[in-house]
Coordinates of C-alpha atoms and ligand atoms in Angstrom, one line a residue:
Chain A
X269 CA 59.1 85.9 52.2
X270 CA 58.5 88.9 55.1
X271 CA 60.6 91.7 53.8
X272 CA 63.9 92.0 55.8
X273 CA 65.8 95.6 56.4
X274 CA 64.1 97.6 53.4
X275 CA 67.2 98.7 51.2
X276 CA 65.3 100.9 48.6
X277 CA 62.4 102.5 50.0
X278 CA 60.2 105.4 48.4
X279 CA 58.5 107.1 51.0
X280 CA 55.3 109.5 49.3
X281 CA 57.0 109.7 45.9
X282 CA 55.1 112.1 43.4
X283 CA 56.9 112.2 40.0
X284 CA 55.7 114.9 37.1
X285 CA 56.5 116.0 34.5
X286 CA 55.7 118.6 31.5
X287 CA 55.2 123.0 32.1
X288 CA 54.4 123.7 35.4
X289 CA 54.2 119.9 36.3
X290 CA 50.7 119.4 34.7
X291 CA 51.0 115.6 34.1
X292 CA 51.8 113.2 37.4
X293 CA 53.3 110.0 36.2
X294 CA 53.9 108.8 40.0
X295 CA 51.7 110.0 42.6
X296 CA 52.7 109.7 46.0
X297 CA 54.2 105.8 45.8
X298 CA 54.9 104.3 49.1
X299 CA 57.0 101.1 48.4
X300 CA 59.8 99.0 50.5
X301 CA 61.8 96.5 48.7
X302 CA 63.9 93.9 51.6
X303 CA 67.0 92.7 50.9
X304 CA 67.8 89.8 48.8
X305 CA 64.0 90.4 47.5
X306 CA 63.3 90.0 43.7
X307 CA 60.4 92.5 43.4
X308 CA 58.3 92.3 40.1
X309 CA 57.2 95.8 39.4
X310 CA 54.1 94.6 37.0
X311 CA 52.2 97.5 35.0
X312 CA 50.6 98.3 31.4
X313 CA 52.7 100.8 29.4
X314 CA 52.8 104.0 30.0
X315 CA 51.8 103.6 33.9
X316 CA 55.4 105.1 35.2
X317 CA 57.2 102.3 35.5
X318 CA 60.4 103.7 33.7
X319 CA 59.8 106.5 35.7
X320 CA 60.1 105.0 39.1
X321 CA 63.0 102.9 37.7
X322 CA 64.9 105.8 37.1
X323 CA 64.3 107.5 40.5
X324 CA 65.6 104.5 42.3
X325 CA 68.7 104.3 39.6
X326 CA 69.5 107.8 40.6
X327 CA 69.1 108.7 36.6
X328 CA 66.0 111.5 37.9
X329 CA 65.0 113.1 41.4
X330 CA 61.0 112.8 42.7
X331 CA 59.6 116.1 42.2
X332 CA 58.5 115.4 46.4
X333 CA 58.6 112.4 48.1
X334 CA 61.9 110.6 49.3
X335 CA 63.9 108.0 47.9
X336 CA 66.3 106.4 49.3
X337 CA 69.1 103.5 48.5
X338 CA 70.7 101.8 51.2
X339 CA 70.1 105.1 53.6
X340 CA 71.2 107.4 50.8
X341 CA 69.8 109.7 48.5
X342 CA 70.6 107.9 45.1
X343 CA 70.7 110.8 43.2
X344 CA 72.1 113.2 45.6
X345 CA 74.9 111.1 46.5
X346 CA 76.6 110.3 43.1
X347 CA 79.7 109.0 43.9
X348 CA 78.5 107.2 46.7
X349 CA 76.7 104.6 44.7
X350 CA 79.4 103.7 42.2
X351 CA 79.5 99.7 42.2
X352 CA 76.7 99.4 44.3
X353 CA 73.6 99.4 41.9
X354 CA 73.6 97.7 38.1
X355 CA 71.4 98.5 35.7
X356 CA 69.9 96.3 32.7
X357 CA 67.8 98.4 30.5
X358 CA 65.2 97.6 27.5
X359 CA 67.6 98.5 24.8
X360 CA 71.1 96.9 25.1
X361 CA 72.8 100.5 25.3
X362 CA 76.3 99.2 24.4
X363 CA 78.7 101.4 23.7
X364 CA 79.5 101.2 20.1
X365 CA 82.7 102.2 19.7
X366 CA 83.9 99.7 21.9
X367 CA 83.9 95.8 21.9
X368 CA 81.7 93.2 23.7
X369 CA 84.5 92.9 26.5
X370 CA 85.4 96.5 27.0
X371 CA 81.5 97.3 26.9
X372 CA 81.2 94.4 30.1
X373 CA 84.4 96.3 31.4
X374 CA 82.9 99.5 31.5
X375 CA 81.9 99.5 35.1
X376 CA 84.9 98.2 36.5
X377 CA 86.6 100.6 34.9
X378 CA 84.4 103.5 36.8
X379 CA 86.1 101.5 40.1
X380 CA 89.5 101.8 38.9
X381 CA 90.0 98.2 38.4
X382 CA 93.4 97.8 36.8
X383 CA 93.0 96.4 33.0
X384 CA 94.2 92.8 33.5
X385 CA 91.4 91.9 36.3
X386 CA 89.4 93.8 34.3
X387 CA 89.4 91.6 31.6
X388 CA 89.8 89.0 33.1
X389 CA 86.5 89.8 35.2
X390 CA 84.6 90.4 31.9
X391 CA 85.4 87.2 29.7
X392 CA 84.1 85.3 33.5
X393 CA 80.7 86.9 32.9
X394 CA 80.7 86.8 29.1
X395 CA 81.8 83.1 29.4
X396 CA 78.7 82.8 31.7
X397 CA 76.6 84.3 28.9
X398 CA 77.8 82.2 26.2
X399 CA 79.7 84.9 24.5
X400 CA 82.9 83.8 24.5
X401 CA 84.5 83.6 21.1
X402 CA 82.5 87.2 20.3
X403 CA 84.6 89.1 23.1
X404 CA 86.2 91.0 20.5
X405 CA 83.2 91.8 18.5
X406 CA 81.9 95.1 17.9
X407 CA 78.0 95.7 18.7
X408 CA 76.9 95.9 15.2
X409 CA 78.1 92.5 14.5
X410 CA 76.0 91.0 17.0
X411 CA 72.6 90.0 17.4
X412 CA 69.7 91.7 19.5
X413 CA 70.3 88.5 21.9
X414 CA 73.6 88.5 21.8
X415 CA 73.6 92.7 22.9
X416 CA 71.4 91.9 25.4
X417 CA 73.8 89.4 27.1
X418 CA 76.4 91.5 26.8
X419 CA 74.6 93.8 28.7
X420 CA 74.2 91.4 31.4
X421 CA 77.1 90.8 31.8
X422 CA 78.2 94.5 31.7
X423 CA 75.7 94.8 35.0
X424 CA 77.0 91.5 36.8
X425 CA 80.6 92.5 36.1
X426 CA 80.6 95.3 39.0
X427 CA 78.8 92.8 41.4
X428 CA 76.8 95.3 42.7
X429 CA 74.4 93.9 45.6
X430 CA 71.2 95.5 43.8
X431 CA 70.0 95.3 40.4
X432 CA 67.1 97.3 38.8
X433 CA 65.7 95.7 35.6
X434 CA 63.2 97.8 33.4
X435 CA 61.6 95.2 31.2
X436 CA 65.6 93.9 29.6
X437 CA 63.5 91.0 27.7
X438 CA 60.7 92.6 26.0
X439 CA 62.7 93.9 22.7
X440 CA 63.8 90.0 22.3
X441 CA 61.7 87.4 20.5
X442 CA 59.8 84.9 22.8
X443 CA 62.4 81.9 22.7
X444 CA 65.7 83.8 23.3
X445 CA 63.5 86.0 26.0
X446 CA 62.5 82.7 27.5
X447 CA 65.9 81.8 27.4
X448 CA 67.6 84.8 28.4
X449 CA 65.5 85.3 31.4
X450 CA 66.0 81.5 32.8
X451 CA 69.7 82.4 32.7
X452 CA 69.5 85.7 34.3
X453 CA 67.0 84.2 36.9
X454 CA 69.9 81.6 38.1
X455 CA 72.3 84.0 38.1
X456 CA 70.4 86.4 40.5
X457 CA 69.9 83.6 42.9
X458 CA 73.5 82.5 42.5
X459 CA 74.6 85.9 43.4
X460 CA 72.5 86.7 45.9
X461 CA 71.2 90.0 44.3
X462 CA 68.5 92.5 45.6
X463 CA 66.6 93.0 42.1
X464 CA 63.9 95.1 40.9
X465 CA 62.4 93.6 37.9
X466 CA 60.1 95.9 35.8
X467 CA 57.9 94.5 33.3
X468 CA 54.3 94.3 31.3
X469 CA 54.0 90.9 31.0
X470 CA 51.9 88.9 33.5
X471 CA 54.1 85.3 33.1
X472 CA 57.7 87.1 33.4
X473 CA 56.6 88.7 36.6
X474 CA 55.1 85.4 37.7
X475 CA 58.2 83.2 37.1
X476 CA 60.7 85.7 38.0
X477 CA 59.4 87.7 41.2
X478 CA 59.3 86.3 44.3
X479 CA 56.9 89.7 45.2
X480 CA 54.4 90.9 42.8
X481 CA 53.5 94.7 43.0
X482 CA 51.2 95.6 40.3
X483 CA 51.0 99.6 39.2
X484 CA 47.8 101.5 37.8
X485 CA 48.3 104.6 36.5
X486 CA 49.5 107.2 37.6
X487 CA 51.9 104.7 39.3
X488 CA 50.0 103.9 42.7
X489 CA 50.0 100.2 43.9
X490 CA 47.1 98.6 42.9
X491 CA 48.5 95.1 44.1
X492 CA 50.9 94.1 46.1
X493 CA 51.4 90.0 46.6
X494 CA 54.2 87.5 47.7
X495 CA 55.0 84.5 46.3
X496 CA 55.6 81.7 48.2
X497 CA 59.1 80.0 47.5
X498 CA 57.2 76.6 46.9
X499 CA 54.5 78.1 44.9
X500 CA 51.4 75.8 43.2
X501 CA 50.2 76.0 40.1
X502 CA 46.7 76.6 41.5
X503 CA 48.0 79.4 43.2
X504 CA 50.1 81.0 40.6
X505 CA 46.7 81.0 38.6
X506 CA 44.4 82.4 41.4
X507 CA 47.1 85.2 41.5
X508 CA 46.7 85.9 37.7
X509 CA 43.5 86.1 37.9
X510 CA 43.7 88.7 40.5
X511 CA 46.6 90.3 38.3
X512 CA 44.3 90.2 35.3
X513 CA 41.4 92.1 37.1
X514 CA 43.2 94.7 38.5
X515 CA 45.1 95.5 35.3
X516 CA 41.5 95.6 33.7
X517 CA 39.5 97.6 35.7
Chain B
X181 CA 86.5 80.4 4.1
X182 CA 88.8 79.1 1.7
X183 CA 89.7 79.9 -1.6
X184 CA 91.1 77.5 -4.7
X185 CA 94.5 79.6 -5.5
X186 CA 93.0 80.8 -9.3
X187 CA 90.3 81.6 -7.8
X188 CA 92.1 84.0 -5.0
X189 CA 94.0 85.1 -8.1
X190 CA 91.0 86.2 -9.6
X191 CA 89.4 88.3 -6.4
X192 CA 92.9 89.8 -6.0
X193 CA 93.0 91.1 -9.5
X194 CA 88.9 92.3 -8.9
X195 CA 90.1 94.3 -6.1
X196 CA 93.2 95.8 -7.6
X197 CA 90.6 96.6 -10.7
X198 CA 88.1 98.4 -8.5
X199 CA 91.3 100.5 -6.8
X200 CA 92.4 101.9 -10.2
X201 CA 88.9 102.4 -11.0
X202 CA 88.5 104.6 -8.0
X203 CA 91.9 106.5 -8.4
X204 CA 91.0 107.1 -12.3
X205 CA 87.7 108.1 -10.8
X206 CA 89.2 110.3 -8.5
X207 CA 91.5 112.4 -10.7
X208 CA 89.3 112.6 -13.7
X209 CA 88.3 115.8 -13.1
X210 CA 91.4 117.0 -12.5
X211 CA 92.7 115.8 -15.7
X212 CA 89.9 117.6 -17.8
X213 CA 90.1 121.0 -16.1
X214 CA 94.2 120.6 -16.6
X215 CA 93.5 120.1 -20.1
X216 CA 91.5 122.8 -21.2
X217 CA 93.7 125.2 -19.3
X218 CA 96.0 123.6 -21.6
X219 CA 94.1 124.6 -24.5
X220 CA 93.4 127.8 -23.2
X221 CA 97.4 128.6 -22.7
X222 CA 97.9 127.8 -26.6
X223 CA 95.1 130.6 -27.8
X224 CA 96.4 133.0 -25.0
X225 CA 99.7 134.8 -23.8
X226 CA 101.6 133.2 -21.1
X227 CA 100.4 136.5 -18.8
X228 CA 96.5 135.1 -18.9
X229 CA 97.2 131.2 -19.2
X230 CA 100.4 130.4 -19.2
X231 CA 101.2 126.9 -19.9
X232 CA 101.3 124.1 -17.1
X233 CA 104.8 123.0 -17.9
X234 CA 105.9 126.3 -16.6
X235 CA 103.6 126.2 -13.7
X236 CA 104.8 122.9 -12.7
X237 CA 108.2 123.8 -13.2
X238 CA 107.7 126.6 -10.5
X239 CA 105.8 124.3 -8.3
X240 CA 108.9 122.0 -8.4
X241 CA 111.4 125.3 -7.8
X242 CA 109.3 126.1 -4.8
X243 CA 109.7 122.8 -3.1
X244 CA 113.1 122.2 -4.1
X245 CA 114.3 125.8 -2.7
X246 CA 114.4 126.5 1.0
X247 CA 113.5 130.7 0.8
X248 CA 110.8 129.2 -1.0
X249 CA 109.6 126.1 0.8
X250 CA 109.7 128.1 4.1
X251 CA 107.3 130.8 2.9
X252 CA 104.6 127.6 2.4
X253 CA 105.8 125.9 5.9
X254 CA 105.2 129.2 7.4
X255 CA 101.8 129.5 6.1
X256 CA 100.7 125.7 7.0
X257 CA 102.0 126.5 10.4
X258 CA 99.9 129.7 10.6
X259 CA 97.1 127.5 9.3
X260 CA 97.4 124.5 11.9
X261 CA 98.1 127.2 14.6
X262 CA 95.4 129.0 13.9
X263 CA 92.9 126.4 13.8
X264 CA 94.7 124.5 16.7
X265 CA 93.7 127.9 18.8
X266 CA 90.1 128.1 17.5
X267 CA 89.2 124.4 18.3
X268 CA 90.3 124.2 21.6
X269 CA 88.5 128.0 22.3
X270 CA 85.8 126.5 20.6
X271 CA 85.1 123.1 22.4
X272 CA 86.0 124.9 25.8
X273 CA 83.1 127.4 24.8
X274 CA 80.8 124.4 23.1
X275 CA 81.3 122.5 26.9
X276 CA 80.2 125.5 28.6
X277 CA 77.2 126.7 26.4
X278 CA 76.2 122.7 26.4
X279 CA 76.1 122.7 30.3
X280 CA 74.8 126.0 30.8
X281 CA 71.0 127.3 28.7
X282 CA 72.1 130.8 29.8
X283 CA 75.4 130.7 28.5
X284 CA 74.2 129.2 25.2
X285 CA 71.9 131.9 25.4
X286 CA 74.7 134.7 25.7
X287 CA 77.4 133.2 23.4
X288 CA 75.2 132.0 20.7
X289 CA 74.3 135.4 19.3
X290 CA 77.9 136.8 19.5
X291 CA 79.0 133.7 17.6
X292 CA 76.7 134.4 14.8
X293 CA 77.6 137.6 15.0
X294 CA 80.8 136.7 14.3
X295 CA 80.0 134.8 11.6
X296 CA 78.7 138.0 9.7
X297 CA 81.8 139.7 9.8
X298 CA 84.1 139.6 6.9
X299 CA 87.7 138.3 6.9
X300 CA 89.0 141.3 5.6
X301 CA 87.7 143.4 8.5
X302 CA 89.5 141.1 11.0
X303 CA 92.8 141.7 9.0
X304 CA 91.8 145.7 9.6
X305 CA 91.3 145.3 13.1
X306 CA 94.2 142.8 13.6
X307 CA 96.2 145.5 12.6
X308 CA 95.0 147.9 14.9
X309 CA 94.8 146.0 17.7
X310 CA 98.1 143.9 17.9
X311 CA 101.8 144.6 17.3
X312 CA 104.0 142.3 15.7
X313 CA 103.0 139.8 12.4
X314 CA 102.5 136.4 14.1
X315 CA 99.9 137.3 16.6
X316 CA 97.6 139.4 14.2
X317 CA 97.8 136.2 11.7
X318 CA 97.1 134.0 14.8
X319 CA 93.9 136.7 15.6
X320 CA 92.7 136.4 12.1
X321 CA 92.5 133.0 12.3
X322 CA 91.1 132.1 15.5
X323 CA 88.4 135.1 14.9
X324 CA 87.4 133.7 11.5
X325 CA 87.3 129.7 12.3
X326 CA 86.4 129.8 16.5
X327 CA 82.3 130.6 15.2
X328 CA 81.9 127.1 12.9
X329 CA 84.0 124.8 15.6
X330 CA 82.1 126.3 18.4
X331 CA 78.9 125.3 17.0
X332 CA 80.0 122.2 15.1
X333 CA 81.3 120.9 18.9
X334 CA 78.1 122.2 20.3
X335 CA 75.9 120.6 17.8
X336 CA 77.4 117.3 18.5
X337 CA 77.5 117.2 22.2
X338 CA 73.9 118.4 22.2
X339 CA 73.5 115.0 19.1
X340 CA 75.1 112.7 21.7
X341 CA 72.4 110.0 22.4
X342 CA 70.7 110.0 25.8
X343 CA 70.1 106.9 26.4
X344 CA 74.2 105.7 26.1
X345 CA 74.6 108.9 28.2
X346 CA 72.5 107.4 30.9
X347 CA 73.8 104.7 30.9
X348 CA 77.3 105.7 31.9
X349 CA 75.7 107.7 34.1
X350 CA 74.6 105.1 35.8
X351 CA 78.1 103.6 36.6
X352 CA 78.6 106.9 38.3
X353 CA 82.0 108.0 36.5
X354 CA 84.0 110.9 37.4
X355 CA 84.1 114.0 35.4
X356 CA 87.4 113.2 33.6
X357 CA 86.0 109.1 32.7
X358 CA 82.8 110.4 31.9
X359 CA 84.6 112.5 28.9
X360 CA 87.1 110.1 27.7
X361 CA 84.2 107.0 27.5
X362 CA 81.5 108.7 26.7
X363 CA 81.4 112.1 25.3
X364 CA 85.1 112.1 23.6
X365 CA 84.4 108.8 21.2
X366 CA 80.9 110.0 20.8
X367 CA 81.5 113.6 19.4
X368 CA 84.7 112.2 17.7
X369 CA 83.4 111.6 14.3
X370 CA 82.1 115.2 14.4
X371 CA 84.7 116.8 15.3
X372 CA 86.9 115.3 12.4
X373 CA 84.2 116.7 10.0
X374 CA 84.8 120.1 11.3
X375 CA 88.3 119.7 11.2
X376 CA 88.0 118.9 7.4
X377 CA 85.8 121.7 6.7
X378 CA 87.6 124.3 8.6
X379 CA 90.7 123.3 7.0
X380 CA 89.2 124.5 3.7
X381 CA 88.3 127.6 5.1
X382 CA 91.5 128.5 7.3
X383 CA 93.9 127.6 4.1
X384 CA 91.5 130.4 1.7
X385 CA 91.6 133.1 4.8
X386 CA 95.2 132.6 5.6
X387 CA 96.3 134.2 2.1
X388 CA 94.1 137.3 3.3
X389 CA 95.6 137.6 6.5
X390 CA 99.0 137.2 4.9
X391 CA 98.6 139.8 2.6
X392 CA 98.4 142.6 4.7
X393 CA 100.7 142.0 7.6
X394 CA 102.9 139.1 7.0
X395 CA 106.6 139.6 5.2
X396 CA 106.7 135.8 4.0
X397 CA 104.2 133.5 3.3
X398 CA 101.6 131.8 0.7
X399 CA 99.8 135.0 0.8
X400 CA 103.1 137.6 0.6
X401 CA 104.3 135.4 -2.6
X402 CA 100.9 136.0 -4.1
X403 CA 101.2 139.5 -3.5
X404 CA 104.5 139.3 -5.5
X405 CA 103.2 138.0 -8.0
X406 CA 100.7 140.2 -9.1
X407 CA 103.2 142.8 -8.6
X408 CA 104.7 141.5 -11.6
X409 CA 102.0 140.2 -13.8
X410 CA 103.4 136.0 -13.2
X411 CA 100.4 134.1 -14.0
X412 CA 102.2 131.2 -13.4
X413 CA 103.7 132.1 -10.3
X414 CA 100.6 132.6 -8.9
X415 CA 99.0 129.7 -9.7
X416 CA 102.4 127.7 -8.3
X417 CA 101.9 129.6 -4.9
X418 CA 97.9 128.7 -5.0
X419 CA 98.4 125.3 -5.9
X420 CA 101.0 125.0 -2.9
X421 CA 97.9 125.6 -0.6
X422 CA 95.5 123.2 -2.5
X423 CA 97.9 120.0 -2.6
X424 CA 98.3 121.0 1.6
X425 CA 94.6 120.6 1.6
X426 CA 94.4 117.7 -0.5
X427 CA 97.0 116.0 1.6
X428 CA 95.5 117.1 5.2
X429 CA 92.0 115.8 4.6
X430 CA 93.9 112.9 3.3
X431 CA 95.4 112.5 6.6
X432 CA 92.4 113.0 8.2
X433 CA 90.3 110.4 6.1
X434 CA 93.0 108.0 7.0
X435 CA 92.5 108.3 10.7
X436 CA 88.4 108.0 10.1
X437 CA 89.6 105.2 8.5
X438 CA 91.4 103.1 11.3
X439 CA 89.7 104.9 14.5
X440 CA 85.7 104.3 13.3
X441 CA 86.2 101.3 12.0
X442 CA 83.8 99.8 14.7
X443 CA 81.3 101.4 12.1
X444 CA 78.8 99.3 10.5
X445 CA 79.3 99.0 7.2
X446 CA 76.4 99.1 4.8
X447 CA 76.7 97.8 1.4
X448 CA 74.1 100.1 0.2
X449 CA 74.9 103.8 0.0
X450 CA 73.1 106.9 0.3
Ligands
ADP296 N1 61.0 113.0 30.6 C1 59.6 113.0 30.5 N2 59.0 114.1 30.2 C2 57.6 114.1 30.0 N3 56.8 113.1 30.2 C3 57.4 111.9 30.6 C4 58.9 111.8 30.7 N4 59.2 110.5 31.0 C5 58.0 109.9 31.1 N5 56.9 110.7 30.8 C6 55.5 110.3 30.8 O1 55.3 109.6 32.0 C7 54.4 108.5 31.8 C8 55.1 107.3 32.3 O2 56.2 107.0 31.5 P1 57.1 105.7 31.8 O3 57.6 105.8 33.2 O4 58.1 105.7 30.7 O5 56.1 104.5 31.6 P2 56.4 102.9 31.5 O6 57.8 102.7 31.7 O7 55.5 102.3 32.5 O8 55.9 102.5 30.1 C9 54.2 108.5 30.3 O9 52.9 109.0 30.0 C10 55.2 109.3 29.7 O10 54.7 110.0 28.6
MG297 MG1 59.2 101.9 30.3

């Protein structure tokens, strides 16, 4: 897919961190994501992948270098962005005080959505999830899974048009990840969703990006493929191969 | 799950079992320091231990006589006024210095200060610098309580966790949502520990500030009392002040109870 209009774009983006900015965890990162693109942002541990994510979210500002959302500054512009990017992070991050369907509320109620749509919003996306029956659970009485999908729902819930991903799947155990991922894979396509999808594992970038960018560290691209749509197995393999010896050199 | 009815018989009476267990628990210290006071009051003359009959009796009298019951309303008012002044000082100062390194910087060492300084002093310069009972009482207590609320607040918005902070963050809320979702449930529980502990504290300094300015009151009574060598007036008026305690953090274990019950419960304790 030939990116359309680029919607997040980081233009020479240097990140550091620690007294007098001794340790560069992104070093000058040019990278354009299109819209409707679902970019996997592929890297070992510890390469500045969280870092990135959170420059993009807004969450941190590039110590030079530009980002920019949509034409704006995302952490500059803070009200400006408020139902327009969702967020699914490693950890669940629910809310504990309150219950699964005021935690997937939580964004709507940042737009001032009055409480009957809003609930009514949120059991739609926890019905999706196949929560429904646990709405009025508390956090602590569900399981790692079951958090996560609340917190996917909590991100659909606001529909924002983008949604950045830093690696939501990797707490889980490998057959609710497997599972979890195949449903949130649908519903981006469903939804149409501009998604950045940040993860260290080789096979979840392959079967969920449709562009493959692959980070050595400090975070410069060290590889930057598409996928095509109809995809063979021969070529998904030539292309983990190439993954596999850029990761190891 | 159900339950054949002997059976549910059976769990009810278990339960009720481990409630009396706990409420025997509970006052069984009570019960022995009551009785050797008792003990003591038959070796002694009624001036050093008088007996608790007659301290209960006075007890009653105060609550049953208006002169009397308004002297220990007055006080709990001073007390809930007091502390009512210092929290909201306090978590206005506790917002600032958690925003701001240089005002944490510049307030912290005051506070501290203020920690040093005795409650007696306050009462002196209470005196000197206000007119009128109510507001040197009201001075006293704010002065003496505004130190351990400011850095009880402090403490827990500085404990909030980071990552649940981020991640409101990221829904972009306005000032006022981002304090009643976020930072008001989180520093909640905290702030009803310092509520409890400050209670403790306000009801002991209240009797201080009391009796050097105030014409009615726990403290005044107390005063009286000494006056005349009535041991078991005394401990009436003192005991006045405990069960107001007792009952407060009663209260306020009650609302713990119903507003954190989203709590996790473990069945193993610490
Ligand atoms: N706030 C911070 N302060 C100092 N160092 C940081 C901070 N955040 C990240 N780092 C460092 O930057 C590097 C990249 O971190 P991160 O972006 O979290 O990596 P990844 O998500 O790819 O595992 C790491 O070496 C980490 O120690
Ligand atoms: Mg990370």
């Amino acid at each position: 897919m030939t990116a359309a209009q680029p919607i997040i774009r980081l233009d020479q983006v240097t990140k550091a961190f620690g007294v007098g900015r001794s340790f560069t965890a992104v070093d000058r990162l040019d990278l354009d994501v299109g819209t409707g693109q679902m970019l996997a942002l592929l890297g070992k541990t510890g390469c500045g992948k969280s870092t990135i994510f959170n420059m993009i979210a807004g969450l941190t500002e590039p110590t030079s270098g530009i980002v920019t959302v949509d034409g704006r500054n995302p952490f500059r512009d803070f009200d400006a962005f408020r139902g327009k990017i969702a967020i699914v992070f490693q950890n669940d991050r629910l809310l504990p005080w309150r219950t699964a369907v005021q935690n997937v509320g939580l964004g709507l109620e940042m737009l001032d959505i009055p409480p009957k749509l809003r609930n009514e919003t949120a059991m739609h996306w926890l019905g999706k999830l196949g929560l429904l029956g646990h709405e009025n659970d508390y956090p602590h009485a569900l399981s790692g899974g079951m958090r996560q999908r609340v917190s996917i729902a909590r991100a659909f819930a606001t529909d924002a048009n983008i949604l950045l991903c830093d690696e939501p799947f990797s707490a889980l155990d490998e057959m609710t990840g497997r599972t979890l991922r195949a449903e949130f894979l649908k519903l981006v396509k469903e939804n149409g969703k501009t998604a950045v999808f940040i993860t260290h594992s080789i096979n979840e970038a392959l079967e969920i990006g449709d562009r493959l960018v692959v980070l050595k560290r400090p975070a410069t691209i060290a590889l930057d493929v598409s996928l095509q749509r109809n995809c063979t197995i021969e070529n998904k393999e030539a292309i983990r191969g190439r993954i596999q010896d850029v990761l190891a050199s | 799950m159900t339950m054949s009815e002997p059976q549910a018989a059976q769990e009810a009476a278990k339960a009720r079992g481990a409630i009396w267990r706990r409420a025997f628990s509970y006052i069984l210290p009570f019960i022995v320091v009551a009785g050797l006071w008792q003990i003591a009051s038959r070796f002694f003359p009624p001036y050093l231990f008088p007996s608790l009959v007659d301290v209960f009796k006075r007890v009653f009298e105060i609550l049953v006589t208006w002169d009397q019951l308004s002297d220990v309303l007055a006080t709990i008012g001073r007390i809930l006024a007091g502390l009512a002044g210092a929290f909201f000082i306090g978590a206005a100062l506790a917002v600032v210095m958690a925003r701001s390194q240089s005002a944490n910087r510049f307030l912290s060492p005051i506070l501290t200060l203020f920690q040093g300084i005795p409650a007696l002093s306050w009462v002196v310069f209470a005196i000197i610098w206000f007119h009128g009972v109510e507001p040197r009482i009201f001075f006293i207590m704010v002065m003496t309580t505004l130190p351990s609320f400011t850095f009880q607040v402090l403490g827990a918005l500085q404990g909030m966790s980071r990552d649940l902070t981020e991640m409101v963050m990221s829904f972009r809320p306005t000032r006022a949502k981002l304090f009643r979702v976020m930072i008001i449930p989180a520093i909640l529980p905290d702030i009803m520990t310092a509520w409890k502990v400050n209670l403790g504290n306000a009801s002991r300094v209240v009797v201080v500030a009391e009796l050097v300015g105030a014409t009615g009151g726990v403290g005044y009574e107390l005063l009286q009392q000494q006056q005349v060598f009535d041991m078991a007036g005394a401990l009436a008026w003192t005991l006045q002040l405990v069960f107001f305690v007792l009952i407060a953090q009663a209260v306020l274990t009650f609302i713990e109870n119903i507003v954190f019950r989203y709590r996790a419960v473990s069945e193993r304790t610490l």
